[in-house]
Amino acid sequence: MPELPEVEVLRRELEPFLRGKRIVRVEIRDSRFGFPKEAAEGKTITGVRRLGKYLLFGLAEGGCLALHLGMTGKLLLVKANTPQKHERVDMLLSSGEHLLFCDTRRLGKIAFLQEEEELSEQLGLDPLSPAYTLENVRALLEGKRRLKDFLLDQRKICGIGNIYASEILFRARLHPERTLSSLSEAEKARLFVAIREVLEEAIQERGTTIRDFRRTLGEEGNFQHLLAVYGKSHCPSCGTPIVRKVIASRSTYFCPRCQPPEGKGEPLMQE
């Protein structure tokens, strides 16, 4: 599933191109992705924002289109007469290009919102927003929930999915089954830093392409070559075999030596 870095990469590529473009025509080719065409046709795009894993296309006439890529969604900018596999929605732009939403497994979604607050009120802190502070994160790290469950909860911190949860916990040297209440103040600070560091590094590498993610012109990301534990066999720091375990109903990867359950893992030193 595309996570915050992949969606942010798309936003940065799309925003300067789409700003000021008019949506001439909308073709919905799969009823699962239906939204009122009249809400978008003839409307001018004022900009593209991101909130967690959502892209928000602001419309000059009011409201916005909110798009979630699901597990296999892609947003592609193409010329006319260049059909793509699994097209679900086709938006013809005033510049002549088509913005295509393609989705193999059909788990993505597009909706028209009158106000962005309809979405933002359902989501937690965005790690790239000014509200992402150590104080605000510390306030969330209470209770008996496991770290992995917490990181995947979009109502707490939005944008993190399965791949980056494993990478973040390895960077912070924290076992995924540690409870929030067991964390020391130093460990909370490590987690806070690791979340932003890992996500920002992935953005700089244009995201992670393991199977489906593609940028707007079809290119792959590069961060898959820099993953430390996700899908790996041995720890890059100590050489210990990586453990794969289902936690929070998802495959989770961690180093049992660098991320011990009793919480004595050392911080990862950056070169």
Tab-separated table of C-alpha atoms in Angstrom:
chain	number	residue	atom	x	y	z
A	1	MET	CA	0.000	0.000	0.000
A	2	PRO	CA	1.299	3.476	-0.820
A	3	GLU	CA	2.089	5.223	2.460
A	4	LEU	CA	2.844	8.833	3.360
A	5	PRO	CA	6.136	9.066	1.405
A	6	GLU	CA	4.642	7.695	-1.814
A	7	VAL	CA	1.606	9.973	-1.579
A	8	GLU	CA	3.815	12.985	-0.806
A	9	VAL	CA	5.987	12.189	-3.843
A	10	LEU	CA	2.863	12.206	-6.008
A	11	ARG	CA	1.718	15.474	-4.458
A	12	ARG	CA	5.033	17.190	-5.166
A	13	GLU	CA	4.979	16.011	-8.760
A	14	LEU	CA	1.317	16.807	-9.421
A	15	GLU	CA	0.841	20.103	-7.576
A	16	PRO	CA	2.852	22.448	-9.832
A	17	PHE	CA	1.426	20.834	-12.965
A	18	LEU	CA	-2.236	20.647	-11.940
A	19	ARG	CA	-2.541	24.041	-10.260
A	20	GLY	CA	-4.689	26.233	-12.503
A	21	LYS	CA	-5.747	23.394	-14.814
A	22	ARG	CA	-9.442	22.879	-15.506
A	23	ILE	CA	-11.051	19.443	-15.399
A	24	VAL	CA	-12.780	19.325	-18.778
A	25	ARG	CA	-14.350	15.875	-18.570
A	26	VAL	CA	-14.585	13.017	-16.083
A	27	GLU	CA	-15.094	9.420	-17.176
A	28	ILE	CA	-15.844	6.944	-14.407
A	29	ARG	CA	-15.107	3.476	-15.749
A	30	ASP	CA	-15.849	1.536	-12.585
A	31	SER	CA	-18.931	2.240	-10.477
A	32	ARG	CA	-17.002	1.508	-7.275
A	33	PHE	CA	-15.171	4.787	-7.830
A	34	GLY	CA	-18.287	6.789	-8.504
A	35	PHE	CA	-18.597	10.372	-7.290
A	36	PRO	CA	-20.773	13.193	-8.660
A	37	LYS	CA	-19.110	14.062	-11.993
A	38	GLU	CA	-20.666	17.512	-11.909
A	39	ALA	CA	-18.686	18.228	-8.737
A	40	ALA	CA	-15.473	18.100	-10.787
A	41	GLU	CA	-16.304	18.722	-14.456
A	42	GLY	CA	-15.587	22.285	-15.499
A	43	LYS	CA	-13.878	23.041	-12.185
A	44	THR	CA	-10.376	24.502	-11.817
A	45	ILE	CA	-7.796	22.832	-9.583
A	46	THR	CA	-6.333	25.326	-7.100
A	47	GLY	CA	-3.694	23.009	-5.667
A	48	VAL	CA	-2.926	19.539	-4.334
A	49	ARG	CA	-2.516	18.888	-0.623
A	50	ARG	CA	-1.797	15.721	1.312
A	51	LEU	CA	-3.188	14.555	4.620
A	52	GLY	CA	-1.848	11.220	5.794
A	53	LYS	CA	-2.335	8.838	2.871
A	54	TYR	CA	-4.929	11.056	1.168
A	55	LEU	CA	-4.464	13.499	-1.702
A	56	LEU	CA	-6.793	16.501	-1.687
A	57	PHE	CA	-7.432	18.319	-4.968
A	58	GLY	CA	-8.765	21.774	-4.131
A	59	LEU	CA	-11.379	23.209	-6.511
A	60	ALA	CA	-11.771	26.942	-7.162
A	61	GLU	CA	-15.541	26.675	-7.085
A	62	GLY	CA	-15.454	25.129	-3.607
A	63	GLY	CA	-14.840	21.742	-2.063
A	64	CYS	CA	-12.190	19.209	-2.984
A	65	LEU	CA	-11.680	15.732	-4.377
A	66	ALA	CA	-10.199	13.385	-1.767
A	67	LEU	CA	-8.339	10.391	-3.170
A	68	HIS	CA	-6.945	7.327	-1.389
A	69	LEU	CA	-4.795	4.923	-3.417
A	70	GLY	CA	-5.776	1.827	-1.453
A	71	MET	CA	-3.405	-1.118	-1.908
A	72	THR	CA	-2.564	-0.868	-5.611
A	73	GLY	CA	-3.727	2.535	-6.831
A	74	LYS	CA	-1.711	4.680	-9.247
A	75	LEU	CA	-2.120	8.250	-10.472
A	76	LEU	CA	-0.651	8.700	-13.934
A	77	LEU	CA	-0.353	11.749	-16.187
A	78	VAL	CA	-0.579	10.644	-19.814
A	79	LYS	CA	-1.169	12.040	-23.274
A	80	ALA	CA	-4.338	11.223	-25.169
A	81	ASN	CA	-4.655	7.755	-26.708
A	82	THR	CA	-2.309	6.096	-24.213
A	83	PRO	CA	-4.610	3.652	-22.407
A	84	GLN	CA	-3.357	2.019	-19.216
A	85	LYS	CA	-4.271	-1.205	-17.454
A	86	HIS	CA	-6.985	-1.129	-14.788
A	87	GLU	CA	-8.187	2.416	-15.496
A	88	ARG	CA	-10.968	3.368	-13.083
A	89	VAL	CA	-11.277	7.151	-13.498
A	90	ASP	CA	-10.083	9.346	-16.388
A	91	MET	CA	-9.976	13.135	-15.977
A	92	LEU	CA	-9.259	15.137	-19.129
A	93	LEU	CA	-7.421	18.370	-18.269
A	94	SER	CA	-7.555	21.708	-20.067
A	95	SER	CA	-3.905	21.212	-21.074
A	96	GLY	CA	-4.834	18.092	-23.043
A	97	GLU	CA	-3.279	15.556	-20.675
A	98	HIS	CA	-5.292	12.908	-18.873
A	99	LEU	CA	-5.025	12.246	-15.146
A	100	LEU	CA	-5.758	8.535	-14.752
A	101	PHE	CA	-6.568	6.687	-11.562
A	102	CYS	CA	-5.640	3.029	-12.106
A	103	ASP	CA	-6.242	0.390	-9.467
A	104	THR	CA	-5.722	-3.359	-9.903
A	105	ARG	CA	-7.455	-4.527	-6.724
A	106	ARG	CA	-10.071	-1.752	-6.651
A	107	LEU	CA	-9.508	-0.855	-2.999
A	108	GLY	CA	-8.838	2.839	-3.568
A	109	LYS	CA	-11.490	5.531	-3.386
A	110	ILE	CA	-12.354	9.034	-4.571
A	111	ALA	CA	-14.896	11.280	-2.882
A	112	PHE	CA	-16.057	14.875	-3.207
A	113	LEU	CA	-15.917	16.794	0.073
A	114	GLN	CA	-17.492	20.161	0.719
A	115	GLU	CA	-14.955	20.814	3.485
A	116	GLU	CA	-11.538	19.250	4.160
A	117	GLU	CA	-12.505	19.003	7.821
A	118	GLU	CA	-14.799	16.109	6.915
A	119	LEU	CA	-11.586	14.117	6.501
A	120	SER	CA	-9.099	15.835	8.810
A	121	GLU	CA	-11.341	15.337	11.845
A	122	GLN	CA	-11.021	11.560	11.372
A	123	LEU	CA	-7.213	11.542	11.216
A	124	GLY	CA	-4.417	12.039	13.724
A	125	LEU	CA	-1.139	13.942	13.597
A	126	ASP	CA	0.542	14.211	10.220
A	127	PRO	CA	4.303	13.658	10.715
A	128	LEU	CA	5.184	16.434	8.255
A	129	SER	CA	2.861	19.027	9.778
A	130	PRO	CA	3.780	21.787	12.270
A	131	ALA	CA	1.582	20.013	14.835
A	132	TYR	CA	3.983	17.066	14.851
A	133	THR	CA	5.950	17.937	17.989
A	134	LEU	CA	7.545	15.809	20.686
A	135	GLU	CA	5.046	17.142	23.197
A	136	ASN	CA	2.066	16.121	21.061
A	137	VAL	CA	3.500	12.686	20.300
A	138	ARG	CA	4.305	12.028	23.961
A	139	ALA	CA	0.675	12.743	24.823
A	140	LEU	CA	-0.369	9.874	22.536
A	141	LEU	CA	2.086	7.317	23.923
A	142	GLU	CA	-0.011	6.114	26.845
A	143	GLY	CA	-1.799	2.859	27.579
A	144	LYS	CA	-1.316	-0.839	26.912
A	145	ARG	CA	-1.402	-0.855	23.115
A	146	ARG	CA	1.517	-2.385	21.260
A	147	LEU	CA	3.782	-0.090	19.299
A	148	LYS	CA	2.980	-1.731	15.966
A	149	ASP	CA	-0.774	-1.324	16.523
A	150	PHE	CA	-0.252	2.309	17.497
A	151	LEU	CA	1.784	3.185	14.416
A	152	LEU	CA	-0.849	1.731	12.081
A	153	ASP	CA	-3.716	3.625	13.753
A	154	GLN	CA	-4.478	6.522	11.397
A	155	ARG	CA	-6.470	8.241	14.146
A	156	LYS	CA	-3.272	8.734	16.154
A	157	ILE	CA	-0.525	9.417	13.608
A	158	CYS	CA	-1.661	9.327	9.995
A	159	GLY	CA	0.314	8.176	6.997
A	160	ILE	CA	2.317	5.238	8.364
A	161	GLY	CA	1.658	1.772	6.961
A	162	ASN	CA	3.208	-1.644	7.282
A	163	ILE	CA	6.527	-1.086	5.512
A	164	TYR	CA	7.491	2.102	7.295
A	165	ALA	CA	6.263	0.865	10.685
A	166	SER	CA	8.917	-1.877	10.592
A	167	GLU	CA	11.581	0.562	9.389
A	168	ILE	CA	10.696	3.180	12.021
A	169	LEU	CA	10.796	0.709	14.903
A	170	PHE	CA	14.165	-0.619	13.761
A	171	ARG	CA	15.542	2.914	13.522
A	172	ALA	CA	14.267	3.626	17.049
A	173	ARG	CA	15.543	0.241	18.338
A	174	LEU	CA	12.114	-0.649	19.715
A	175	HIS	CA	10.426	-4.055	19.664
A	176	PRO	CA	7.060	-3.909	17.825
A	177	GLU	CA	5.248	-5.642	20.710
A	178	ARG	CA	6.417	-3.220	23.389
A	179	THR	CA	3.485	-1.440	25.019
A	180	LEU	CA	3.227	2.330	24.933
A	181	SER	CA	3.255	2.579	28.720
A	182	SER	CA	6.559	0.683	28.889
A	183	LEU	CA	8.482	3.339	26.964
A	184	SER	CA	10.941	5.571	28.760
A	185	GLU	CA	11.102	9.272	27.937
A	186	ALA	CA	14.289	8.643	25.956
A	187	GLU	CA	12.575	5.892	23.942
A	188	LYS	CA	9.618	8.157	23.192
A	189	ALA	CA	12.027	10.772	21.890
A	190	ARG	CA	13.780	8.158	19.737
A	191	LEU	CA	10.470	7.074	18.248
A	192	PHE	CA	9.478	10.680	17.550
A	193	VAL	CA	12.728	11.311	15.672
A	194	ALA	CA	12.665	7.969	13.831
A	195	ILE	CA	9.169	8.552	12.447
A	196	ARG	CA	10.091	11.796	10.759
A	197	GLU	CA	13.586	10.695	9.704
A	198	VAL	CA	12.465	7.511	7.965
A	199	LEU	CA	9.547	9.173	6.197
A	200	GLU	CA	11.624	12.140	5.014
A	201	GLU	CA	14.412	9.865	3.758
A	202	ALA	CA	11.878	7.802	1.818
A	203	ILE	CA	10.462	10.958	0.233
A	204	GLN	CA	13.953	12.028	-0.839
A	205	GLU	CA	14.320	8.636	-2.554
A	206	ARG	CA	10.954	9.097	-4.303
A	207	GLY	CA	9.177	6.388	-2.317
A	208	THR	CA	9.281	2.605	-2.119
A	209	THR	CA	8.338	0.397	-5.068
A	210	ILE	CA	8.042	-3.240	-4.017
A	211	ARG	CA	5.172	-4.183	-6.337
A	212	ASP	CA	2.741	-1.524	-7.479
A	213	PHE	CA	3.795	2.021	-6.626
A	214	ARG	CA	4.642	4.211	-9.596
A	215	ARG	CA	5.259	7.936	-9.852
A	216	THR	CA	3.084	10.119	-12.088
A	217	LEU	CA	5.052	9.335	-15.258
A	218	GLY	CA	5.350	5.635	-14.443
A	219	GLU	CA	8.794	5.587	-12.791
A	220	GLU	CA	9.573	3.464	-9.730
A	221	GLY	CA	10.719	4.833	-6.383
A	222	ASN	CA	14.143	3.990	-4.958
A	223	PHE	CA	13.785	3.527	-1.190
A	224	GLN	CA	13.212	-0.225	-1.568
A	225	HIS	CA	16.981	-0.486	-2.065
A	226	LEU	CA	17.579	1.211	1.299
A	227	LEU	CA	15.142	-0.733	3.497
A	228	ALA	CA	16.865	-2.026	6.630
A	229	VAL	CA	14.552	-4.821	7.811
A	230	TYR	CA	11.342	-5.030	5.778
A	231	GLY	CA	11.591	-8.145	3.621
A	232	LYS	CA	15.236	-8.623	4.593
A	233	SER	CA	17.026	-11.734	5.866
A	234	HIS	CA	19.709	-10.320	8.195
A	235	CYS	CA	20.126	-7.211	10.328
A	236	PRO	CA	22.343	-4.614	8.625
A	237	SER	CA	23.783	-3.593	11.999
A	238	CYS	CA	24.611	-6.868	13.757
A	239	GLY	CA	24.006	-9.621	11.199
A	240	THR	CA	21.352	-11.394	13.288
A	241	PRO	CA	18.613	-13.116	11.226
A	242	ILE	CA	15.570	-10.876	10.886
A	243	VAL	CA	12.361	-12.179	12.474
A	244	ARG	CA	9.143	-12.052	10.463
A	245	LYS	CA	6.070	-12.184	12.680
A	246	VAL	CA	2.408	-11.352	12.140
A	247	ILE	CA	1.558	-8.446	14.451
A	248	ALA	CA	-1.562	-6.308	14.085
A	249	SER	CA	-2.607	-8.753	11.326
A	250	ARG	CA	0.365	-7.716	9.171
A	251	SER	CA	3.820	-9.137	8.493
A	252	THR	CA	6.285	-7.358	10.761
A	253	TYR	CA	10.072	-7.473	10.453
A	254	PHE	CA	12.502	-6.780	13.292
A	255	CYS	CA	15.920	-7.680	14.670
A	256	PRO	CA	15.583	-9.606	17.969
A	257	ARG	CA	19.002	-8.407	19.092
A	258	CYS	CA	18.767	-4.707	18.235
A	259	GLN	CA	15.071	-4.559	19.201
A	260	PRO	CA	14.793	-6.752	22.328
A	261	PRO	CA	11.383	-7.082	23.994
A	262	GLU	CA	12.760	-5.869	27.328
A	263	GLY	CA	13.691	-2.539	25.789
A	264	LYS	CA	17.484	-2.420	25.974
A	265	GLY	CA	18.217	-1.832	22.316
A	266	GLU	CA	20.809	0.820	21.581
A	267	PRO	CA	19.972	3.810	19.366
A	268	LEU	CA	21.019	3.390	15.761
A	269	MET	CA	24.068	5.543	15.135
A	270	GLN	CA	23.913	7.490	11.902
A	271	GLU	CA	27.108	7.794	9.884
